[in-house]
Tab-separated table of C-alpha atoms in Angstrom:
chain	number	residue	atom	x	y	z
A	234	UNK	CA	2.745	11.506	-1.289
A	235	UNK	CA	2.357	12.290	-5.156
A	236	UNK	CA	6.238	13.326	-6.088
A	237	UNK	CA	5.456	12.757	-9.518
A	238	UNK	CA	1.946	12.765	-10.646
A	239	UNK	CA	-0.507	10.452	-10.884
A	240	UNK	CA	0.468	8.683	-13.761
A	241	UNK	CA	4.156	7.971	-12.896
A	242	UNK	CA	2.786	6.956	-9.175
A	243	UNK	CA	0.351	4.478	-10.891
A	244	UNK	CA	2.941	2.992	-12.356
A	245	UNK	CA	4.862	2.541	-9.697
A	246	UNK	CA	2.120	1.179	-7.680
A	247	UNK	CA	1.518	-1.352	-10.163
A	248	UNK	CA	5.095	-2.304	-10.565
A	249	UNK	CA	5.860	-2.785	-6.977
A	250	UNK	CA	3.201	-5.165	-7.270
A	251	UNK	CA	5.041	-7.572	-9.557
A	252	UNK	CA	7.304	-10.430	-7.409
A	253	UNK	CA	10.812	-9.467	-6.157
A	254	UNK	CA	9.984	-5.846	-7.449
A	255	UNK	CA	9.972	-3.178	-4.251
A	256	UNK	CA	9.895	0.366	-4.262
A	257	UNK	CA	13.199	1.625	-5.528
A	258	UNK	CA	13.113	-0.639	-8.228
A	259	UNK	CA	9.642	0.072	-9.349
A	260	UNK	CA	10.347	3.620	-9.669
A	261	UNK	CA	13.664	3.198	-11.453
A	262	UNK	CA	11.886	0.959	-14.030
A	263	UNK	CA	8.882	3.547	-14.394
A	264	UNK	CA	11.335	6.186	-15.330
A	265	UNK	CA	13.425	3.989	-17.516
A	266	UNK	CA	9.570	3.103	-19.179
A	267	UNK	CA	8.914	6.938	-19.153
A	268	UNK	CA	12.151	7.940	-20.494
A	269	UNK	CA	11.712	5.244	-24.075
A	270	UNK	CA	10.920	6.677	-26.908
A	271	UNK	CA	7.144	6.133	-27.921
A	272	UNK	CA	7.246	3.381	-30.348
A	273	UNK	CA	9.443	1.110	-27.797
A	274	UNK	CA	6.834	2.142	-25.064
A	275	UNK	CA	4.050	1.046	-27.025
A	276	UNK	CA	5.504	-2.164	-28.587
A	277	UNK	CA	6.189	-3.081	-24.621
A	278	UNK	CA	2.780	-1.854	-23.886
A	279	UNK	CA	1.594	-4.076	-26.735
A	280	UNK	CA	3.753	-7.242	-25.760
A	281	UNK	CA	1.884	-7.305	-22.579
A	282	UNK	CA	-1.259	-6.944	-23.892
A	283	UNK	CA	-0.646	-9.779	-26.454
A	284	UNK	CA	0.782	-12.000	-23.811
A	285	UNK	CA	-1.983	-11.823	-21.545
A	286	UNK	CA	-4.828	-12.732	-24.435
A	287	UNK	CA	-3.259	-15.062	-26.017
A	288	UNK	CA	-1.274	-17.232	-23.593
A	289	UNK	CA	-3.563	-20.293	-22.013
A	290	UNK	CA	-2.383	-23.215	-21.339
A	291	UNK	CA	-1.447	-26.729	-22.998
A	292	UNK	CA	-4.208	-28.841	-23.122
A	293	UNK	CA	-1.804	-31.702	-22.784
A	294	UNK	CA	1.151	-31.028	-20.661
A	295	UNK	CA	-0.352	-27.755	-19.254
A	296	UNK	CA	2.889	-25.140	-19.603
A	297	UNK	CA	1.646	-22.170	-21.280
A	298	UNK	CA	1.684	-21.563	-24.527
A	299	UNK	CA	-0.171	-19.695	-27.724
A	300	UNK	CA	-0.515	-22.476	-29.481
A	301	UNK	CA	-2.787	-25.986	-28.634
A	302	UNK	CA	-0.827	-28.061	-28.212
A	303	UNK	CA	2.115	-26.748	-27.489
A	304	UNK	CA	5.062	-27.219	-29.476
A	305	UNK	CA	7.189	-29.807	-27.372
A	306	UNK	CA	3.447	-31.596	-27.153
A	307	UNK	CA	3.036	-31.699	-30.786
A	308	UNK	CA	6.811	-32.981	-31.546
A	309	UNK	CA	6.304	-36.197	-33.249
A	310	UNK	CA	9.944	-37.103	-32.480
A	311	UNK	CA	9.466	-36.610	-28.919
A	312	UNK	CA	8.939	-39.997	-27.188
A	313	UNK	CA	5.620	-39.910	-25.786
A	314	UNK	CA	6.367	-42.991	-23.230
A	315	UNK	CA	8.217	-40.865	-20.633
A	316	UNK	CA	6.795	-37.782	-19.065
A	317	UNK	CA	8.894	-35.611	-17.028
A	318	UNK	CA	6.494	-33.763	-14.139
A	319	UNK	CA	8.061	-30.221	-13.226
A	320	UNK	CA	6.562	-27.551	-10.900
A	321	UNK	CA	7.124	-24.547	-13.034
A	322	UNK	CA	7.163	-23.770	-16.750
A	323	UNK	CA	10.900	-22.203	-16.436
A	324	UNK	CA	11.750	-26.035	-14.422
A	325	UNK	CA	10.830	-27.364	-18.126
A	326	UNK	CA	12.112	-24.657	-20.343
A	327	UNK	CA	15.956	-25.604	-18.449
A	328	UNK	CA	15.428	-29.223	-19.176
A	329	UNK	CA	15.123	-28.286	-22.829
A	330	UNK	CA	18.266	-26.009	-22.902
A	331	UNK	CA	20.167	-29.416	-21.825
A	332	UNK	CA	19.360	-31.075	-25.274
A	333	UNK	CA	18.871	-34.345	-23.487
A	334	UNK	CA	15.711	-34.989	-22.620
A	335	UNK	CA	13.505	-35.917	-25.138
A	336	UNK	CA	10.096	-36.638	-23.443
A	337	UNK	CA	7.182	-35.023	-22.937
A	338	UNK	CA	6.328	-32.750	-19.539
A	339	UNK	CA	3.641	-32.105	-17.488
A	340	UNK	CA	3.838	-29.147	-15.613
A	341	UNK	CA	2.223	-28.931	-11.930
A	342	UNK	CA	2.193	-25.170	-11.836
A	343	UNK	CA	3.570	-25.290	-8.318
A	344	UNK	CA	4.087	-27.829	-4.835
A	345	UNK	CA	1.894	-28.923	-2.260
A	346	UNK	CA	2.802	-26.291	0.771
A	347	UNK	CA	0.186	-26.949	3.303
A	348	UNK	CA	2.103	-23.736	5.493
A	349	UNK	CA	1.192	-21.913	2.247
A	350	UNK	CA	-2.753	-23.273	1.772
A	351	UNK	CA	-1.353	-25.249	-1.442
A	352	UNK	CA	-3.088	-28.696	-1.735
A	353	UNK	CA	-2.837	-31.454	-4.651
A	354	UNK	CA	-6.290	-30.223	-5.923
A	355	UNK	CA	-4.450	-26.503	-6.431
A	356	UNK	CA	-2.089	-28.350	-8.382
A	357	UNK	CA	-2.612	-29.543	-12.275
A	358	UNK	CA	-2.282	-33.599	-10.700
A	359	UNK	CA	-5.378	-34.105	-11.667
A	360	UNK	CA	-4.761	-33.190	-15.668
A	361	UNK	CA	-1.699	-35.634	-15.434
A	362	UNK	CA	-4.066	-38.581	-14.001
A	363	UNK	CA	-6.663	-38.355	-16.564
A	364	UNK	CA	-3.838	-38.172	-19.638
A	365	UNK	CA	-1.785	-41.159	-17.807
A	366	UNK	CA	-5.360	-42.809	-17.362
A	367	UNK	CA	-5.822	-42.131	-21.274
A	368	UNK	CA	-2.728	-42.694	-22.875
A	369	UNK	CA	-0.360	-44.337	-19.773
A	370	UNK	CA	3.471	-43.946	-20.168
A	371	UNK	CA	6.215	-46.298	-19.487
A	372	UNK	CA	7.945	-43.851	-16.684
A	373	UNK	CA	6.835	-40.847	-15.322
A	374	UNK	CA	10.165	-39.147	-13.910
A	375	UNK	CA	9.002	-36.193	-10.849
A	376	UNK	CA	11.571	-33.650	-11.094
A	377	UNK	CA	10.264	-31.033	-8.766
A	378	UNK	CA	12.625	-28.858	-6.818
A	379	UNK	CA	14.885	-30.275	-4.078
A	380	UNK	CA	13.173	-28.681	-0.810
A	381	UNK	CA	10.277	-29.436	1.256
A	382	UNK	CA	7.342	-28.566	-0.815
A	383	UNK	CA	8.752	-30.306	-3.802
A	384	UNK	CA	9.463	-33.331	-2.112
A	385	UNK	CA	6.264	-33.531	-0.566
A	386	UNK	CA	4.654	-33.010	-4.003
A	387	UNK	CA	7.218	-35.920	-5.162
A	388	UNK	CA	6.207	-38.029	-2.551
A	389	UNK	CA	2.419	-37.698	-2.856
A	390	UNK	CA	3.169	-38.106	-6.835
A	391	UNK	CA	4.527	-41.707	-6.113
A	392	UNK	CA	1.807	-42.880	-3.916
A	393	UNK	CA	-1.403	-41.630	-6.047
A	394	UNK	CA	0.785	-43.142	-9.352
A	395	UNK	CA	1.972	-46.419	-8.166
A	396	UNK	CA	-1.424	-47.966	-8.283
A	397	UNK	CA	-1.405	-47.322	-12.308
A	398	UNK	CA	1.664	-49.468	-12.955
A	399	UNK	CA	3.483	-47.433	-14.530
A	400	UNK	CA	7.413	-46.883	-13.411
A	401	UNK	CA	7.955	-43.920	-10.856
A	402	UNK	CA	11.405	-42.429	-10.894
A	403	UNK	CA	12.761	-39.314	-8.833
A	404	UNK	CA	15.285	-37.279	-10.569
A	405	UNK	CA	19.121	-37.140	-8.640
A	406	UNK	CA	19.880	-34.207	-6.383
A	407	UNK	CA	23.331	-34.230	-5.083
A	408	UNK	CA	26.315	-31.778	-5.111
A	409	UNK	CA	26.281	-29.101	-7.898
A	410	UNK	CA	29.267	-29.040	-10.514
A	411	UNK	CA	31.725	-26.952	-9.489
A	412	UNK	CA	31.183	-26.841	-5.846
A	413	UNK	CA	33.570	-27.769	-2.970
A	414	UNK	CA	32.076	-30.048	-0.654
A	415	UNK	CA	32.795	-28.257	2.664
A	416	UNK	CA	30.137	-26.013	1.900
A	417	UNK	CA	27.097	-28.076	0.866
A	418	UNK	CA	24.759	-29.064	3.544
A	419	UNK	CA	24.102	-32.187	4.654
A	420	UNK	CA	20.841	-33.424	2.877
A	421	UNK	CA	22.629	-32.318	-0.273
A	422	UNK	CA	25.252	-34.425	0.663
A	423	UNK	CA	22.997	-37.373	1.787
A	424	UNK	CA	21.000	-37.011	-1.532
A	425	UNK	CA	24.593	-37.208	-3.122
A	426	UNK	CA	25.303	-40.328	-1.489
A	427	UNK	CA	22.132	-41.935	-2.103
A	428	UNK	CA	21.819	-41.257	-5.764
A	429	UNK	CA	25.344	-42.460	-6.676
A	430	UNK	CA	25.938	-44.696	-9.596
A	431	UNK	CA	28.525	-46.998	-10.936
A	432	UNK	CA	31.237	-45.344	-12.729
């Protein structure tokens, strides 16, 4: 039913429709939008717009940007020999608030989920083949997320790779900081095991 007219109730509708966004929080969001004063609600009106034209992604690395190449891409002190492969652009944008890394990406814009009718060609693996067939690397380093998907992704990665020579290596996953062991599960602990290192 229309509570509120048909504006409000459009913007609901098209709210709900944005992930982890359901009905009570749509609404409380369209009246928070409602309730702005008009120069806010057009400069987030505008934002939108803006972010939608002019956001495409890097024709190198292939995390989204408004500028070609992007700027991590086109950082000459960035050392173009190791490529870190991530599933999501937010997967690379926490490497970079670590300082540490100072590689370039290449970002896979998800995982292979066959449950979920995601294959390798649905994937940007074929962008990272070319550029590795183009200019090849000394290490590509697969840091996709720690559950099945990713490490099907990771393992697929490896095998199409290998054949290219160049040095595959899987990030660690193991027990976070902070966290008592009684309560991490067992393949966190096995990974934890596995990936140990000399101290």
């Amino acid at each position: 039913m229309d509570y509120y007219g048909s504006y409000i109730t459009k913007l609901i509708d098209e709210l709900k429709k944005l992930p982890g966004v359901g009905g009570k929080l749509a609404q409380r969001i369209a009246f928070h939008i409602i309730q702005l004063p008009g120069e806010r609600a057009d400069a987030l009106a505008e934002s939108i717009t803006n972010a939608k034209r002019n956001v495409r992604y890097c024709s190198v690395c292939c995390n989204l940007t408004d500028a070609d190449p992007c700027a991590v891409c086109s950082n000459s002190g960035r050392n173009p020999n190791e490529i870190m492969v991530v599933e999501d652009p937010r997967d690379m944008a926490a490497y970079e608030r670590t300082n540490e890394f100072k590689g370039l990406y290449h970002v896979l814009h998800g995982a292979i989920s066959p449950m979920n009718g995601i294959g390798p060609n649905d994937l940007r693996i074929g962008a990272l083949l070319k550029r590795l067939q183009n200019k090849p690397a000394d290490e590509v380093i697969i840091a996709t997320n720690p559950n099945v998907e990713g490490e099907a992704t990771a393992m697929y990665l490896n095998k199409i790779l290998k054949p290219l020579e160049i040095k595959v290596t899987r990030i660690a996953h193991g027990v976070p900081v902070g966290g008592d062991l009684e309560y991490v599960d067992e393949v966190t602990l096995l990974r934890a095991l596995q990936g140990r290192r000399e101290m």
